[in-house]
Amino acid sequence: MKSTVVRSPWLALALVLSLCLSLSFASWDAEDVGRGSRRWQEGGDDEGRSGSGSGRPYHFGEESFREWAKSRHGHFKVLERFDHELLRGSIGDYRVACLDAAPRAFLQPSHYDADEIAFVREGEGVLVLLRNGKRESFCVREGDVFVIPAGSIVYSANTHRSKWFRVVMLLNPVSTPGSFQEFSPIGFGGEQPQSFFSVFSDEVIQAAFNTRQREDVDRVFQRKSRGEGPISEGSEEQIRELSRSCSRGGRGGGGGSGSEKEDIQPRSLTGEKPRYSNKHGRFHQITGDQCHHLRKLDMDVTLVNITRGSMTALRYATRSTRIYIVVEGRDGYFEMACPHVSSFGRSERREHEQEREREHGHGRRSEEREREHGQGRRSEERKDEQGRQEEEQGRGQEQEKSRGYRQVRAQIKVGSVIVLPAGHPATFVAGNEGNLALLSFGVGANNDEEVFVTGGNSVLKQLDDAAKALAFPQQARELADRVIRAQPESVFVAGPQQQRRVADM
Ligand SMILES: *[C@@H]1O[C@H](CO)[C@@H](O)[C@H](O)[C@H]1NC(C)=O
């Protein structure tokens, strides 16, 4: 890795988790999150909410997941929406989810109105897709990445006798941004999902199935009580039968060409040669170049595996927003420089005052509309002066040149989700207990580049002499060269503790 700019390196996303909260899915969607971020804006770090320290709105702990489906044999959990105004514009349409399936668990056929990109973080399974008039069956195992195109009917099973099958995924809803639904032909009793057939009228069902007996259709597709719901258990024999004809993509990300089927073949992210590795860590990546489907979705998937006690060099991505999920490690942390957050308290207070005035004046509606319009990427492009003027005009319009940065930092462990927006310098540090591995989904990754600002491939090494003479004080010029060149390692470097040991010698 000689070049100063490494093409979209690592990351990948991942989710993970293990605890489950019993709140209902619907309740957290908008309201809770909105209130949560307001609290954060007012009170600075939101210690109480995340439990594992600050880092909002860029860090989410396990408690930010809600159960979507649950049984004795496994559960499917979904992360709250990326609803904060600093995230909504780039990743607000996406959802992170995790599936944990017990040995021999079977997931009933259904389809989602979302594309899914998934990473197998543990175990093995079989995945069957019904689409394009065909049935395609894939074996997947630890380290694989696979894609489930929106609308494919899919069913799957954990094929291992004793290990859990754990998958983390990113969903990109195709009809309602930031919100997806599951559609099940087969329904279950009680609180469990209904069959979508059950809502059609008798005459329609009878005509559609060419039967006189609505009851027959109901008996097949809408169970009254038996069955455990969407996640049940198969016998060893049944699971074996299900996986008998499953195929595997080649190890390694090979050929992007070929049929649609090849395109959704699972690929091993960790099995192929890493894009970069040294004794401090490794990163693996699958981009749109290797997988046509990822290119279409403007995404990539990476895995950063940081050796115990090491860290990543300070870096930022040029265009992608990266959603990381910690898939291994108990005692790491991340730090990021964030310009927005540092000016937040101020403008938020101001908005508050305006809001109070407004409460006696015109209604909430227009305020919300303004909020919708004023945020997201667009506002980042605004120039200083213009921004200041607009700030006077109302809520959500504030955009001042940031005169400082705030440190965003949080302890992270398996199950944590971290968002690194484009342009924001950041690092991950592995603790002393073991490796820290993060899966990341890069959103907006097609023309992305990873830029390092420290280390052997630091972009700062490219400053020319004339620029250095102008940029650094005369007395500090030589020092500047030494400082910029002192770190010989690239991408992964010794962490704070290791470094201290070296310096002491
Ligand atoms: C990270 O690297 C360690 C050491 O090589 C390995 O044991 C572990 O499985 C890797 N983790 C992931 C998630 O690939």
Coordinates of C-alpha atoms and ligand atoms in Angstrom, one line a residue:
M1 CA 0.0 0.0 0.0
K2 CA 2.2 2.7 -1.2
S3 CA -0.3 5.2 -2.4
T4 CA -1.5 7.7 0.1
V5 CA -5.0 7.1 -0.7
V6 CA -6.2 3.6 -0.2
R7 CA -9.3 2.8 -2.2
S8 CA -12.1 2.4 0.2
P9 CA -10.6 0.1 2.7
W10 CA -12.2 -1.6 5.3
L11 CA -15.2 -1.7 7.1
A12 CA -18.2 -3.4 6.9
L13 CA -21.0 -3.5 9.0
A14 CA -22.2 -5.6 11.3
L15 CA -24.5 -5.9 14.0
V16 CA -24.7 -8.4 16.5
L17 CA -26.0 -8.5 19.7
S18 CA -27.4 -10.6 22.1
L19 CA -29.7 -9.0 24.5
C20 CA -33.2 -8.5 23.7
L21 CA -35.5 -5.8 24.9
S22 CA -39.1 -6.5 25.0
L23 CA -40.4 -3.2 23.7
S24 CA -42.7 -3.4 20.8
F25 CA -41.3 -2.6 17.4
A26 CA -43.6 0.1 16.6
S27 CA -43.0 2.1 19.7
W28 CA -39.5 3.1 19.0
D29 CA -39.7 4.0 15.4
A30 CA -39.9 7.7 15.4
E31 CA -41.0 9.1 18.7
D32 CA -38.5 7.6 21.0
V33 CA -35.6 8.4 18.8
G34 CA -36.7 11.9 18.3
R35 CA -37.0 12.4 22.0
G36 CA -33.7 10.7 22.6
S37 CA -31.8 13.0 20.3
R38 CA -33.4 16.0 21.7
R39 CA -32.2 15.0 25.1
W40 CA -28.8 14.5 23.8
Q41 CA -28.8 17.9 22.1
E42 CA -29.7 19.6 25.3
G43 CA -27.7 17.8 27.7
G44 CA -24.5 17.0 25.8
D45 CA -23.4 13.4 26.1
D46 CA -26.3 11.1 26.7
E47 CA -24.8 8.9 29.2
G48 CA -28.0 7.6 30.6
R49 CA -29.3 6.4 27.3
S50 CA -26.5 4.5 25.8
G51 CA -25.2 3.0 29.0
S52 CA -21.8 2.5 27.5
G53 CA -20.8 6.2 27.5
S54 CA -21.3 9.0 25.0
G55 CA -20.9 8.9 21.3
R56 CA -24.4 9.9 20.3
P57 CA -25.6 10.2 17.7
Y58 CA -22.8 8.1 16.1
H59 CA -22.8 5.3 18.6
F60 CA -25.5 2.8 19.4
G61 CA -25.3 0.1 22.1
E62 CA -27.3 -3.1 22.2
E63 CA -30.2 -1.4 23.9
S64 CA -30.8 0.4 20.7
F65 CA -32.1 -2.8 19.1
R66 CA -35.7 -3.9 19.3
E67 CA -37.1 -7.4 18.7
W68 CA -38.9 -7.9 15.4
A69 CA -39.5 -11.6 15.7
K70 CA -38.7 -13.9 18.5
S71 CA -39.1 -17.5 19.6
R72 CA -37.3 -20.2 21.5
H73 CA -35.3 -20.9 18.4
G74 CA -34.0 -17.5 17.7
H75 CA -34.7 -13.8 17.2
F76 CA -34.4 -11.1 14.6
K77 CA -33.6 -7.6 16.0
V78 CA -33.6 -4.3 14.3
L79 CA -31.7 -1.2 15.2
E80 CA -33.6 2.1 15.7
R81 CA -33.7 4.4 12.8
F82 CA -30.8 6.7 11.9
D83 CA -33.1 9.5 12.6
H84 CA -30.8 12.2 13.9
E85 CA -30.5 15.1 11.7
L86 CA -26.8 14.6 11.3
L87 CA -27.4 11.1 9.9
R88 CA -30.7 11.2 8.2
G89 CA -29.5 12.7 5.0
S90 CA -26.9 10.0 4.4
I91 CA -28.1 6.8 6.0
G92 CA -31.6 7.6 7.2
D93 CA -33.1 5.3 4.6
Y94 CA -31.2 2.2 5.8
R95 CA -31.8 -0.2 8.7
V96 CA -29.4 -2.4 10.5
A97 CA -30.6 -5.8 11.8
C98 CA -29.3 -9.0 13.3
L99 CA -30.5 -12.6 13.2
D100 CA -29.6 -15.2 15.8
A101 CA -30.8 -18.7 15.0
A102 CA -30.5 -21.7 17.3
P103 CA -29.1 -25.0 16.0
R104 CA -31.6 -26.4 13.4
A105 CA -33.8 -23.3 13.5
F106 CA -35.9 -22.9 10.4
L107 CA -37.1 -19.4 9.2
Q108 CA -40.4 -19.6 7.4
P109 CA -40.7 -18.3 3.8
S110 CA -41.4 -14.6 3.4
H111 CA -40.3 -11.6 1.5
Y112 CA -39.2 -8.1 2.5
D113 CA -39.7 -4.8 0.6
A114 CA -36.0 -4.1 1.1
D115 CA -32.7 -5.2 -0.4
E116 CA -30.6 -7.0 2.2
I117 CA -26.8 -7.2 2.4
A118 CA -25.7 -9.7 5.1
F119 CA -22.6 -11.0 6.8
V120 CA -22.4 -14.3 8.6
R121 CA -20.6 -13.6 11.8
E122 CA -21.0 -17.1 13.2
G123 CA -22.1 -20.6 12.3
E124 CA -23.4 -21.9 9.0
G125 CA -26.7 -22.2 7.3
V126 CA -28.7 -22.8 4.1
L127 CA -30.5 -20.0 2.3
V128 CA -33.1 -20.6 -0.3
L129 CA -34.3 -17.8 -2.6
L130 CA -37.4 -18.0 -4.9
R131 CA -37.1 -15.4 -7.6
N132 CA -37.1 -15.0 -11.4
G133 CA -39.3 -18.1 -11.5
K134 CA -36.5 -20.3 -10.0
R135 CA -35.3 -21.7 -6.8
E136 CA -31.7 -21.0 -5.8
S137 CA -30.2 -22.6 -2.8
F138 CA -26.9 -21.5 -1.1
C139 CA -24.8 -22.7 1.7
V140 CA -23.3 -19.9 3.8
R141 CA -20.8 -20.0 6.6
E142 CA -18.9 -17.8 8.9
G143 CA -17.2 -14.9 7.1
D144 CA -19.6 -14.9 4.0
V145 CA -21.3 -11.9 2.6
F146 CA -24.5 -12.4 0.6
V147 CA -27.3 -10.3 -0.9
I148 CA -31.0 -10.9 -0.9
P149 CA -32.6 -8.8 -3.6
A150 CA -35.9 -7.1 -2.5
G151 CA -39.0 -9.1 -3.0
S152 CA -37.3 -12.5 -3.2
I153 CA -39.1 -15.1 -1.2
V154 CA -36.5 -16.5 1.2
Y155 CA -36.4 -19.2 3.8
S156 CA -33.3 -20.4 5.6
A157 CA -32.1 -22.8 8.3
N158 CA -29.2 -23.2 10.7
T159 CA -27.5 -26.3 9.4
H160 CA -25.3 -26.9 12.4
R161 CA -26.1 -29.3 15.2
S162 CA -24.8 -27.3 18.1
K163 CA -23.7 -23.8 17.0
W164 CA -25.8 -20.7 16.6
F165 CA -26.1 -19.1 13.2
R166 CA -25.6 -15.4 13.5
V167 CA -26.0 -12.9 10.7
V168 CA -25.8 -9.1 10.7
M169 CA -27.3 -7.1 7.8
L170 CA -28.2 -3.8 6.3
L171 CA -31.6 -3.3 4.8
N172 CA -32.3 -0.8 2.1
P173 CA -36.1 -0.4 1.9
V174 CA -37.4 0.0 -1.6
S175 CA -40.8 1.6 -0.9
T176 CA -40.7 3.6 2.3
P177 CA -37.3 5.1 3.2
G178 CA -36.1 3.9 6.6
S179 CA -38.9 1.5 7.1
F180 CA -39.4 -2.0 5.8
Q181 CA -42.1 -4.7 6.1
E182 CA -42.1 -8.5 6.0
F183 CA -44.8 -10.3 3.9
S184 CA -45.6 -13.8 4.8
P185 CA -47.7 -16.2 2.8
I186 CA -47.9 -18.4 5.9
G187 CA -49.5 -17.1 9.0
F188 CA -49.5 -18.3 12.6
G189 CA -51.8 -18.1 15.5
G190 CA -51.9 -15.6 18.4
E191 CA -49.6 -12.7 18.3
Q192 CA -47.6 -14.1 15.4
P193 CA -47.8 -12.7 11.9
Q194 CA -50.8 -13.3 9.7
S195 CA -50.8 -14.7 6.2
F196 CA -51.2 -12.0 3.7
F197 CA -53.8 -14.2 2.0
S198 CA -56.0 -14.0 5.0
V199 CA -57.1 -10.4 4.3
F200 CA -58.5 -11.1 0.8
S201 CA -62.2 -11.6 0.4
D202 CA -63.7 -15.1 0.0
E203 CA -64.6 -14.4 -3.6
V204 CA -61.2 -13.3 -4.5
I205 CA -59.5 -16.2 -2.8
Q206 CA -61.8 -18.7 -4.3
A207 CA -61.3 -17.3 -7.8
A208 CA -57.6 -16.9 -7.3
F209 CA -57.0 -20.4 -6.1
N210 CA -59.8 -21.9 -8.3
T211 CA -61.4 -23.5 -5.3
R212 CA -64.9 -23.5 -3.7
Q213 CA -63.4 -23.8 -0.3
R214 CA -62.0 -20.8 1.4
E215 CA -61.5 -23.0 4.4
D216 CA -59.0 -25.1 2.6
V217 CA -56.9 -22.1 1.8
D218 CA -57.0 -20.9 5.3
R219 CA -56.2 -24.2 6.7
V220 CA -53.1 -24.3 4.6
F221 CA -51.8 -20.8 5.0
Q222 CA -53.2 -19.6 8.3
R223 CA -52.5 -21.8 11.2
K224 CA -54.7 -21.5 14.2
S225 CA -52.4 -22.4 17.0
R226 CA -49.8 -25.1 16.3
G227 CA -46.4 -24.0 15.2
E228 CA -43.9 -21.6 16.9
G229 CA -44.2 -18.8 14.5
P230 CA -41.7 -17.6 11.9
I231 CA -38.7 -19.1 13.6
S232 CA -39.3 -22.8 14.4
E233 CA -37.1 -25.9 14.5
G234 CA -36.5 -28.7 12.0
S235 CA -35.4 -32.3 12.6
E236 CA -31.9 -33.2 11.6
E237 CA -33.3 -35.1 8.7
Q238 CA -35.3 -32.2 7.4
I239 CA -32.4 -29.8 7.7
R240 CA -30.1 -32.2 5.9
E241 CA -32.7 -32.5 3.1
L242 CA -33.1 -28.8 2.8
S243 CA -29.3 -28.2 2.4
R244 CA -28.8 -31.2 0.1
S245 CA -28.6 -29.2 -3.1
C246 CA -27.2 -26.0 -1.8
S247 CA -24.3 -24.5 -3.7
R248 CA -21.4 -22.2 -2.8
G249 CA -19.9 -19.3 -4.5
G250 CA -16.2 -19.7 -5.1
R251 CA -14.0 -18.8 -2.2
G252 CA -12.8 -15.4 -2.8
G253 CA -14.6 -12.6 -4.5
G254 CA -13.9 -13.9 -8.0
G255 CA -15.5 -12.8 -11.3
G256 CA -18.1 -10.1 -11.3
S257 CA -19.3 -11.3 -14.6
G258 CA -21.9 -14.0 -15.3
S259 CA -25.4 -14.8 -14.5
E260 CA -27.7 -13.2 -12.0
K261 CA -27.2 -16.3 -9.9
E262 CA -23.5 -15.8 -9.7
D263 CA -24.1 -12.3 -8.7
I264 CA -25.9 -13.2 -5.5
Q265 CA -23.6 -16.1 -4.7
P266 CA -22.3 -15.8 -1.2
R267 CA -18.7 -14.7 -1.1
S268 CA -16.2 -15.1 1.6
L269 CA -15.1 -11.8 3.0
T270 CA -12.5 -13.2 5.4
G271 CA -11.4 -16.2 3.3
E272 CA -9.7 -14.2 0.6
K273 CA -6.4 -12.4 0.8
P274 CA -6.8 -9.2 2.8
R275 CA -6.6 -5.9 1.0
Y276 CA -4.1 -4.8 3.6
S277 CA -2.5 -6.5 6.6
N278 CA 0.4 -6.1 9.0
K279 CA 1.0 -7.3 12.5
H280 CA -1.4 -4.8 13.9
G281 CA -4.4 -5.7 11.8
R282 CA -6.1 -6.8 8.6
F283 CA -8.8 -5.5 6.4
H284 CA -10.9 -7.3 3.9
Q285 CA -13.3 -5.8 1.5
I286 CA -15.8 -6.6 -1.2
T287 CA -16.7 -3.8 -3.5
G288 CA -19.0 -3.1 -6.4
D289 CA -16.1 -4.2 -8.7
Q290 CA -16.5 -7.8 -7.4
C291 CA -20.2 -7.8 -6.9
H292 CA -22.5 -6.2 -9.4
H293 CA -25.3 -6.1 -6.9
L294 CA -23.2 -4.0 -4.5
R295 CA -22.4 -1.6 -7.2
K296 CA -26.1 -1.2 -8.0
L297 CA -26.7 -0.5 -4.4
D298 CA -23.7 1.9 -4.2
M299 CA -22.4 -0.1 -1.3
D300 CA -19.4 -2.1 -0.1
V301 CA -18.7 -4.4 2.7
T302 CA -15.5 -4.6 4.7
L303 CA -14.1 -6.2 7.8
V304 CA -11.5 -4.5 9.9
N305 CA -9.7 -6.9 12.3
I306 CA -7.5 -5.0 14.7
T307 CA -4.9 -6.9 16.7
R308 CA -5.1 -6.8 20.5
G309 CA -3.6 -3.5 21.7
S310 CA -3.4 -2.0 18.2
M311 CA -5.4 0.7 16.4
T312 CA -6.2 2.0 13.0
A313 CA -4.3 5.0 11.6
L314 CA -6.4 8.2 11.6
R315 CA -8.5 8.2 8.4
Y316 CA -11.6 9.4 6.8
A317 CA -13.7 8.2 3.8
T318 CA -14.1 10.7 1.0
R319 CA -17.7 9.9 0.1
S320 CA -19.1 6.9 2.0
T321 CA -20.8 6.9 5.3
R322 CA -19.8 3.8 7.1
I323 CA -21.9 1.8 9.4
Y324 CA -19.8 -0.4 11.6
I325 CA -20.9 -3.3 13.7
V326 CA -18.5 -4.8 16.3
V327 CA -18.4 -8.5 15.6
E328 CA -15.6 -9.4 18.0
G329 CA -14.0 -7.8 21.0
R330 CA -15.0 -6.6 24.4
D331 CA -12.9 -3.6 25.3
G332 CA -12.2 -1.3 22.4
Y333 CA -13.2 2.3 21.8
F334 CA -13.4 4.7 18.9
E335 CA -12.6 8.4 18.6
M336 CA -13.8 10.8 16.0
A337 CA -13.4 14.5 15.3
C338 CA -16.8 16.1 14.8
P339 CA -17.4 19.7 13.8
H340 CA -21.1 19.6 13.9
V341 CA -21.4 18.4 17.4
S342 CA -19.2 21.2 18.8
S343 CA -21.6 23.9 17.6
F344 CA -24.7 22.0 18.4
G345 CA -25.3 23.1 21.9
R346 CA -25.3 26.7 20.9
S347 CA -27.6 26.6 18.0
E348 CA -29.9 24.1 19.7
R349 CA -30.4 26.5 22.5
R350 CA -31.2 29.3 20.1
E351 CA -33.7 27.1 18.4
H352 CA -35.3 26.4 21.6
E353 CA -35.9 30.0 22.4
Q354 CA -37.4 30.4 19.0
E355 CA -39.5 27.4 19.5
R356 CA -40.9 28.7 22.7
E357 CA -41.9 31.9 20.9
R358 CA -43.5 29.9 18.2
E359 CA -45.6 28.0 20.6
H360 CA -47.7 31.1 21.0
G361 CA -47.5 31.9 17.4
H362 CA -47.9 29.6 14.4
G363 CA -48.1 25.9 14.7
R364 CA -45.7 23.0 14.7
R365 CA -46.4 22.0 11.2
S366 CA -44.4 24.6 9.4
E367 CA -41.6 24.1 11.8
E368 CA -41.4 20.5 11.0
R369 CA -41.5 21.2 7.4
E370 CA -38.6 23.5 7.7
R371 CA -36.7 20.9 9.6
E372 CA -37.2 18.4 6.9
H373 CA -35.9 20.7 4.3
G374 CA -33.0 22.3 6.1
Q375 CA -31.1 19.2 7.0
G376 CA -29.0 16.6 5.5
R377 CA -26.1 16.7 3.1
R378 CA -27.3 19.8 1.3
S379 CA -26.7 22.0 4.2
E380 CA -23.1 20.9 4.4
E381 CA -22.3 22.6 1.2
R382 CA -23.4 25.9 2.3
K383 CA -20.8 28.6 2.7
D384 CA -20.1 30.4 5.8
E385 CA -21.8 33.7 5.2
Q386 CA -24.8 32.3 3.6
G387 CA -25.2 29.9 6.3
R388 CA -25.1 32.5 9.0
Q389 CA -27.9 34.4 7.2
E390 CA -30.0 31.4 6.9
E391 CA -29.5 30.5 10.5
E392 CA -31.4 33.5 11.5
Q393 CA -34.3 32.3 9.5
G394 CA -35.2 29.4 11.6
R395 CA -35.0 26.0 12.8
G396 CA -32.8 23.5 11.1
Q397 CA -31.2 26.1 9.0
E398 CA -28.2 26.7 11.2
Q399 CA -24.9 26.2 9.4
E400 CA -22.0 28.1 10.7
K401 CA -18.4 27.3 9.9
S402 CA -17.4 25.2 12.8
R403 CA -14.6 26.9 14.7
G404 CA -13.7 23.8 16.6
Y405 CA -14.3 20.1 16.8
R406 CA -15.7 18.0 19.5
Q407 CA -14.3 14.6 20.3
V408 CA -16.8 11.9 19.9
R409 CA -15.7 8.8 21.8
A410 CA -17.3 5.7 23.2
Q411 CA -16.3 2.3 24.5
I412 CA -17.4 -0.4 22.1
K413 CA -17.9 -4.1 22.2
V414 CA -19.7 -6.9 20.4
G415 CA -23.0 -5.6 19.3
S416 CA -22.1 -1.9 19.2
V417 CA -22.9 0.1 16.1
I418 CA -20.8 3.1 15.1
V419 CA -21.4 5.5 12.2
L420 CA -18.5 7.3 10.6
P421 CA -19.7 10.0 8.2
A422 CA -17.7 11.0 5.2
G423 CA -14.8 13.4 5.8
H424 CA -14.7 12.8 9.6
P425 CA -11.3 11.7 10.8
A426 CA -11.6 8.7 13.2
T427 CA -9.8 5.7 14.7
F428 CA -10.7 2.4 16.3
V429 CA -8.5 1.2 19.2
A430 CA -8.5 -2.5 20.3
G431 CA -8.2 -3.2 24.0
N432 CA -5.8 -5.6 25.6
E433 CA -8.2 -8.5 26.0
G434 CA -8.4 -9.5 22.4
N435 CA -8.8 -8.5 18.8
L436 CA -11.4 -5.9 17.9
A437 CA -13.2 -6.8 14.6
L438 CA -15.7 -4.6 12.9
L439 CA -17.9 -5.3 10.0
S440 CA -18.9 -2.2 8.0
F441 CA -21.4 -1.4 5.3
G442 CA -20.2 1.5 3.2
V443 CA -23.2 3.6 1.9
G444 CA -22.4 5.7 -1.1
A445 CA -19.3 3.6 -1.7
N446 CA -18.9 3.5 -5.5
N447 CA -16.4 6.3 -5.8
D448 CA -15.2 6.2 -2.3
E449 CA -11.6 6.5 -1.2
E450 CA -10.1 6.0 2.2
V451 CA -7.7 8.8 3.1
F452 CA -5.1 8.4 5.9
V453 CA -3.9 11.4 7.8
T454 CA -1.3 9.6 9.8
G455 CA 1.1 6.7 9.2
G456 CA 3.3 5.5 6.4
N457 CA 0.8 6.4 3.7
S458 CA -0.4 9.7 5.2
V459 CA -1.7 12.1 2.7
L460 CA 0.2 14.9 4.6
K461 CA 3.5 13.4 3.3
Q462 CA 2.5 14.8 -0.1
L463 CA 2.7 18.4 0.9
D464 CA 5.3 20.1 -1.2
D465 CA 8.1 22.2 0.3
A466 CA 6.6 25.5 -0.8
A467 CA 3.4 24.7 0.9
K468 CA 5.1 23.5 4.0
A469 CA 7.0 26.8 4.1
L470 CA 3.8 28.6 4.0
A471 CA 1.8 26.3 6.2
F472 CA 4.1 25.7 9.2
P473 CA 5.9 28.3 11.3
Q474 CA 9.6 28.7 10.3
Q475 CA 10.9 27.3 13.5
A476 CA 8.7 24.2 13.3
R477 CA 9.4 23.2 9.7
E478 CA 11.9 20.5 10.4
L479 CA 9.9 19.3 13.3
A480 CA 6.9 19.1 11.0
D481 CA 8.7 16.8 8.7
R482 CA 9.8 14.6 11.6
V483 CA 6.3 14.5 13.1
I484 CA 4.7 13.6 9.8
R485 CA 7.2 10.9 9.1
A486 CA 7.7 9.4 12.5
Q487 CA 5.0 6.7 12.1
P488 CA 6.3 4.1 9.7
E489 CA 3.4 1.7 9.9
S490 CA 0.4 2.2 7.6
V491 CA -3.3 1.6 8.1
F492 CA -2.9 -0.4 11.4
V493 CA -0.4 0.8 14.0
A494 CA 0.6 0.1 17.6
G495 CA -2.1 1.3 20.0
P496 CA -1.6 3.8 22.9
Q497 CA -0.5 1.2 25.3
Q498 CA 2.0 -0.6 23.0
Q499 CA 3.3 2.7 21.9
R500 CA 4.0 3.9 25.4
R501 CA 6.0 0.7 26.0
V502 CA 8.1 1.4 23.0
A503 CA 8.6 5.0 23.9
D504 CA 9.8 4.1 27.4
M505 CA 12.5 1.9 26.1
Ligands
LIG1 C1 -9.7 -11.6 13.7 O1 -8.4 -12.1 13.7 C2 -8.2 -13.2 14.7 C3 -6.7 -13.5 14.7 O2 -6.3 -13.8 13.4 C4 -9.1 -14.4 14.3 O3 -8.9 -15.4 15.2 C5 -10.5 -13.9 14.2 O4 -11.3 -15.0 13.8 C6 -10.7 -12.7 13.3 N1 -12.1 -12.2 13.5 C7 -12.9 -12.1 12.4 C8 -14.3 -11.6 12.8 O5 -12.6 -12.4 11.3

